[in-house]
PDB file of C-alpha atoms in Angstrom:
ATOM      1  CA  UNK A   1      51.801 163.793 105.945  1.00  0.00           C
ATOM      2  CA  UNK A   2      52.624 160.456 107.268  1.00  0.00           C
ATOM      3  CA  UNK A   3      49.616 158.534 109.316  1.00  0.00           C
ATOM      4  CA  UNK A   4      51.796 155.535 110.795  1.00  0.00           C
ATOM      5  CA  UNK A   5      51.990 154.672 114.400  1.00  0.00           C
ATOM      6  CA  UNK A   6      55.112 155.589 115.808  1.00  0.00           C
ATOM      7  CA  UNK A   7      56.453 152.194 116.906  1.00  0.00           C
ATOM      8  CA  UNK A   8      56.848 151.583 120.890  1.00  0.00           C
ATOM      9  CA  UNK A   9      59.878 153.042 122.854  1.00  0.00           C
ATOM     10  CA  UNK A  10      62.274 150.610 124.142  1.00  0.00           C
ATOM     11  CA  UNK A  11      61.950 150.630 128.292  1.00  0.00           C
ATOM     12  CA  UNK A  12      63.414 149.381 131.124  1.00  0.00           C
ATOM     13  CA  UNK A  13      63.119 149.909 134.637  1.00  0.00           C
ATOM     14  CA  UNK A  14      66.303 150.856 136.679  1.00  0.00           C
ATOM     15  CA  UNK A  15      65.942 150.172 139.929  1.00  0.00           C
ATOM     16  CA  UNK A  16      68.797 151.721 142.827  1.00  0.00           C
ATOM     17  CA  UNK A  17      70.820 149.157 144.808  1.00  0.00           C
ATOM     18  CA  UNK A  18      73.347 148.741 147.316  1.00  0.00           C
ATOM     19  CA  UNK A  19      74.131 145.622 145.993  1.00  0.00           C
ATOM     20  CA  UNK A  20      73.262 144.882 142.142  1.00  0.00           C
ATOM     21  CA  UNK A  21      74.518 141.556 141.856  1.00  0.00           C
ATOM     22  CA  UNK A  22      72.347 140.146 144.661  1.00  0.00           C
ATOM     23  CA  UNK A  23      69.454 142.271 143.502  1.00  0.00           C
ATOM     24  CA  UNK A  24      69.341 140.464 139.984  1.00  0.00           C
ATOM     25  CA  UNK A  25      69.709 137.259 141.660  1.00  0.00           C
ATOM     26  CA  UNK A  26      67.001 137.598 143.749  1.00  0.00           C
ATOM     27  CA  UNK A  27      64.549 139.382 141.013  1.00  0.00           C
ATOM     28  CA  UNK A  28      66.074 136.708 138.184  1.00  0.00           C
ATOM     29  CA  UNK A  29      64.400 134.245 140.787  1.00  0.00           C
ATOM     30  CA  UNK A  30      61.689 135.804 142.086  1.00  0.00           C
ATOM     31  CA  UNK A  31      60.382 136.331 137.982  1.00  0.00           C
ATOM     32  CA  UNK A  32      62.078 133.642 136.647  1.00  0.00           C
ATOM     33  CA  UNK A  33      63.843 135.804 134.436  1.00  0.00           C
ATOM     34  CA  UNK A  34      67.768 135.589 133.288  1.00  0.00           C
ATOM     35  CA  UNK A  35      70.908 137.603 134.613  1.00  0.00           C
ATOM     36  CA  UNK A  36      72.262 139.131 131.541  1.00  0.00           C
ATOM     37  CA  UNK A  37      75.221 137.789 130.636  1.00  0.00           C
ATOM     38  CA  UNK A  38      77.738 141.040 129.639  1.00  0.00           C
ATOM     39  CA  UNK A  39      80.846 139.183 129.735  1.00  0.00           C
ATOM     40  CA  UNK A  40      82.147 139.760 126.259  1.00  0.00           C
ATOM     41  CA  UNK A  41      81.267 143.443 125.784  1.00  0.00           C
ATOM     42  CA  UNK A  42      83.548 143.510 129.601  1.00  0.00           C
ATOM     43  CA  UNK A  43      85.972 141.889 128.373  1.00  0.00           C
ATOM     44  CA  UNK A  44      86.251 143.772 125.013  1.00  0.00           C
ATOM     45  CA  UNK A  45      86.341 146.755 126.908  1.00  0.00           C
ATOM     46  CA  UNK A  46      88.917 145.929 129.424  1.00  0.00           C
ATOM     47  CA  UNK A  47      91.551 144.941 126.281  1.00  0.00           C
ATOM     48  CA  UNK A  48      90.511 148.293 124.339  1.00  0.00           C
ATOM     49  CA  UNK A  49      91.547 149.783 127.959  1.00  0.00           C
ATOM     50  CA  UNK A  50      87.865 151.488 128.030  1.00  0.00           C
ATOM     51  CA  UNK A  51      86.981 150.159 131.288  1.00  0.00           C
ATOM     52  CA  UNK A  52      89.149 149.797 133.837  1.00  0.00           C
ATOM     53  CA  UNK A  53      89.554 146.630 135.948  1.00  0.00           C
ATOM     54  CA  UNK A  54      88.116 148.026 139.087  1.00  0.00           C
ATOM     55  CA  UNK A  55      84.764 148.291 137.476  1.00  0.00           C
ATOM     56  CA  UNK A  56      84.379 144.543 137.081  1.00  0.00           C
ATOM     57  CA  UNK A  57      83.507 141.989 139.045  1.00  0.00           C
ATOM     58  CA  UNK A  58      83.371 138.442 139.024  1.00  0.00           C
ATOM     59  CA  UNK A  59      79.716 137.095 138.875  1.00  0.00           C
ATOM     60  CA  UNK A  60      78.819 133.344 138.521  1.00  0.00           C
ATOM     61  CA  UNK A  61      82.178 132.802 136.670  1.00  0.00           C
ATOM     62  CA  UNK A  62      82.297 135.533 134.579  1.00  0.00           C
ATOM     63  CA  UNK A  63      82.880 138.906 134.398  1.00  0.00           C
ATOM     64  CA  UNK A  64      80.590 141.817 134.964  1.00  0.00           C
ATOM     65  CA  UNK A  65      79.653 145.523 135.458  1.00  0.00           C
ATOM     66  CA  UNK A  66      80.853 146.503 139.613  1.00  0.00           C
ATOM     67  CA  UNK A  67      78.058 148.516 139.574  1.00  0.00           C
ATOM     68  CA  UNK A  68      75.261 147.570 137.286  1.00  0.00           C
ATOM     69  CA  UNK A  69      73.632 144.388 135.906  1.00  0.00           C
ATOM     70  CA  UNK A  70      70.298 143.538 134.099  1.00  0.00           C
ATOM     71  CA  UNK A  71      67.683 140.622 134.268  1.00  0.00           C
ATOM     72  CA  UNK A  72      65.675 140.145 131.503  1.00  0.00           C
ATOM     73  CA  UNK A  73      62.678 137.826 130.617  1.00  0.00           C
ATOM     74  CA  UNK A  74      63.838 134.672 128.903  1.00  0.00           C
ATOM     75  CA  UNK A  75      61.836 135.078 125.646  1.00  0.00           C
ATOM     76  CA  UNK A  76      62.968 138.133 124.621  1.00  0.00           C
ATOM     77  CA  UNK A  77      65.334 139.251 122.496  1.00  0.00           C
ATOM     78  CA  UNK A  78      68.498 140.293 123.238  1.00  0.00           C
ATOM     79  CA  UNK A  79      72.103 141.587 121.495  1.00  0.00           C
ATOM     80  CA  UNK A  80      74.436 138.542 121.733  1.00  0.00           C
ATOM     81  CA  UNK A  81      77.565 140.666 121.485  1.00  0.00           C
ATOM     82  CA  UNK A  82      77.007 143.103 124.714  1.00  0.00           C
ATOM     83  CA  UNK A  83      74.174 140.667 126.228  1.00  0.00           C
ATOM     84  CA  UNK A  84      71.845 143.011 126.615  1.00  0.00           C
ATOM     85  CA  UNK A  85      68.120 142.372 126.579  1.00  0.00           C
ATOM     86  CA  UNK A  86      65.901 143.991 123.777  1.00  0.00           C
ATOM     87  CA  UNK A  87      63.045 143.743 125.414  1.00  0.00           C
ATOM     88  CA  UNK A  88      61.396 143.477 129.206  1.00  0.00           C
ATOM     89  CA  UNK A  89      64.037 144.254 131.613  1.00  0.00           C
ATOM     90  CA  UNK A  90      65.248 145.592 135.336  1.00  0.00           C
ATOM     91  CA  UNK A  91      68.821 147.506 135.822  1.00  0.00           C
ATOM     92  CA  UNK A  92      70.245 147.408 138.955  1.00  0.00           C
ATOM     93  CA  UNK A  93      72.748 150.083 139.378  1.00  0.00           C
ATOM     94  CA  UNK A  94      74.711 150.629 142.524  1.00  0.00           C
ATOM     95  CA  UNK A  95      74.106 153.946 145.016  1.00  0.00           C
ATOM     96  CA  UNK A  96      75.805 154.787 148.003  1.00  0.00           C
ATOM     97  CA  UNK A  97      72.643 156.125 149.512  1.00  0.00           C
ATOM     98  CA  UNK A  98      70.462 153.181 151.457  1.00  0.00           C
ATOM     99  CA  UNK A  99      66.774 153.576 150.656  1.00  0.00           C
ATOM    100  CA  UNK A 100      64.773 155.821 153.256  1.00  0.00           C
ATOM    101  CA  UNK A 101      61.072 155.897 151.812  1.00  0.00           C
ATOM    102  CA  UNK A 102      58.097 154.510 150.405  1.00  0.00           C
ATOM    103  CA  UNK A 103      58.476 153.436 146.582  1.00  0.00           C
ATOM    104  CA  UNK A 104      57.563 155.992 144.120  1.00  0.00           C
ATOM    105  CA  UNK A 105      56.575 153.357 141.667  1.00  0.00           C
ATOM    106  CA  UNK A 106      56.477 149.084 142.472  1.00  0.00           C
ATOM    107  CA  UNK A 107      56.081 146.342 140.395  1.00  0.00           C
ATOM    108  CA  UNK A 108      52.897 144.172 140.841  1.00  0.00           C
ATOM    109  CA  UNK A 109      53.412 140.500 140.406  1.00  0.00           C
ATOM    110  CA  UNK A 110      50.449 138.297 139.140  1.00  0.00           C
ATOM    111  CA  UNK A 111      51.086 134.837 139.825  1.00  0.00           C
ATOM    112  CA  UNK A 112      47.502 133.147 138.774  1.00  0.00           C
ATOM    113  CA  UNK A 113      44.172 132.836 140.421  1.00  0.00           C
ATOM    114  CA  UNK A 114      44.629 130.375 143.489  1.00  0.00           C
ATOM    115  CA  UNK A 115      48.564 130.795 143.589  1.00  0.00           C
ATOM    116  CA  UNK A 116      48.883 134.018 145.566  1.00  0.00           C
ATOM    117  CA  UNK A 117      50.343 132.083 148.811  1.00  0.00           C
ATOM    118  CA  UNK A 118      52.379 129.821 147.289  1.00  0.00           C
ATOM    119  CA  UNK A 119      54.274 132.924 145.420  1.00  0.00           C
ATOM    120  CA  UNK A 120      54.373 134.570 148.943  1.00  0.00           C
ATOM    121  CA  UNK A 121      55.559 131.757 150.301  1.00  0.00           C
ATOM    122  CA  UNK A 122      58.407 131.110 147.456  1.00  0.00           C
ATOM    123  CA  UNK A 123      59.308 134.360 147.140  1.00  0.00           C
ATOM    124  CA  UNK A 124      59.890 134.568 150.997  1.00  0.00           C
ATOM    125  CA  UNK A 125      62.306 131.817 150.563  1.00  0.00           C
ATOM    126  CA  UNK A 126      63.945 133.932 148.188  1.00  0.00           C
ATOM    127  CA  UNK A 127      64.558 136.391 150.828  1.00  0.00           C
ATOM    128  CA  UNK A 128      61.265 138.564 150.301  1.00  0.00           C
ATOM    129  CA  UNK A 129      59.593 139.663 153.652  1.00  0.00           C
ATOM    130  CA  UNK A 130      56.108 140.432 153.914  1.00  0.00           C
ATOM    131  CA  UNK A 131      54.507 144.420 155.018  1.00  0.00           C
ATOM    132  CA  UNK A 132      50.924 143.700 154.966  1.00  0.00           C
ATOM    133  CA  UNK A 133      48.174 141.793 153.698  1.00  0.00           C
ATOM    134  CA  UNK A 134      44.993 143.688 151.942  1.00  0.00           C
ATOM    135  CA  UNK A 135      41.729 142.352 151.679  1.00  0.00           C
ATOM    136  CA  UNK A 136      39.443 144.705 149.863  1.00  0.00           C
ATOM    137  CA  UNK A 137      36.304 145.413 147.280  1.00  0.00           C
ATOM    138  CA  UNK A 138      38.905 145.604 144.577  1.00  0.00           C
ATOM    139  CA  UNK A 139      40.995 142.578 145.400  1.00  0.00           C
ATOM    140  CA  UNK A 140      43.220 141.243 147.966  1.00  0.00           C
ATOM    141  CA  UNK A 141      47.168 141.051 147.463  1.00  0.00           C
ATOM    142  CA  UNK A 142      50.061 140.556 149.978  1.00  0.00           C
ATOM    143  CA  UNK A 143      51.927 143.655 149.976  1.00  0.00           C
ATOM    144  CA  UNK A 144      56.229 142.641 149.908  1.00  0.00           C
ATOM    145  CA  UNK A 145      59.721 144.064 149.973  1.00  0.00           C
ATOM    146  CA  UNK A 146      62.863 142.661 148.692  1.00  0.00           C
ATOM    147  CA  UNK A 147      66.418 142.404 150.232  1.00  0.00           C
ATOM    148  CA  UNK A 148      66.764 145.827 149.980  1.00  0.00           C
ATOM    149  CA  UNK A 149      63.310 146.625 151.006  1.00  0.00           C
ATOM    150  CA  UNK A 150      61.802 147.650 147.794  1.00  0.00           C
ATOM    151  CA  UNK A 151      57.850 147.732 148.235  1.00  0.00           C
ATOM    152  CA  UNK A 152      56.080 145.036 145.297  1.00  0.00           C
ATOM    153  CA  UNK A 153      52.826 143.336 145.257  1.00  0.00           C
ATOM    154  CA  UNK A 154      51.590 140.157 144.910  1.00  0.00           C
ATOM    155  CA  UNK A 155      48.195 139.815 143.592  1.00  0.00           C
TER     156      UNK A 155
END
């Protein structure tokens, strides 16, 4: 009988989006992460007549997914030939449905002790908009959405 530790699953977080592209610019900002670039996999599939042109898109000069794309942290590994990220990620993938509630599950951003309203502040620039601001015993954080309104935290 074996004893090892079953090594970690592989995650990411897919997040729904009217507009994918625009979501991974603002979160590739707003974490400082990198748009994944899935240009030759696209491509490859478009001449192997896999995928068919109408599920592209152009995107910063290159081709893409229409309806999904990835950012990914900068240090992480990632497959060169389908640029996909092998490590910490978000998927945006395209719905028809707008959002109409609460988030189920948020991301909490931790910027650094003394930084909180400067990241508020940047990230609002980004296109961010504040909900609320808590002060309690446990902390105080501002409480955000993104373009599309997706609730996140900034502690």
């Amino acid at each position: 009988m074996s004893t090892q530790t079953p090594a970690p699953l592989h995650w990411k977080l897919v997040i729904d989006a009217a507009d994918p592209h625009s979501q991974a610019d603002f979160w590739a900002a707003a974490l400082h992460y990198t748009a994944e670039d899935n240009s030759t996999l696209v491509e490859r599939l478009l001449s192997l007549g896999a995928l068919p042109e109408e599920a592209t898109v152009e995107y910063h000069g290159r081709r893409a997914f229409r309806d999904l794309i990835a950012v990914r942290h900068p240090d992480d590994p990632h497959d060169p030939d389908a640029g996909t990220g092998l490590g910490r990620r978000l998927l945006f993938q395209r719905v028809p449905e707008a959002k109409t509630a609460k988030n189920r599950l948020h991301l909490d951003l931790h910027p650094g002790a003394g930084r909180r309203a400067d990241e508020v502040a940047r990230l609002t620039a980004l296109g961010a908009r504040i909900l609320h601001e808590v002060e309690g015993p446990a902390g105080d954080w501002t409480v955000m959405a993104d373009p599309e309104g997706n609730e996140f935290c900034v502690q």
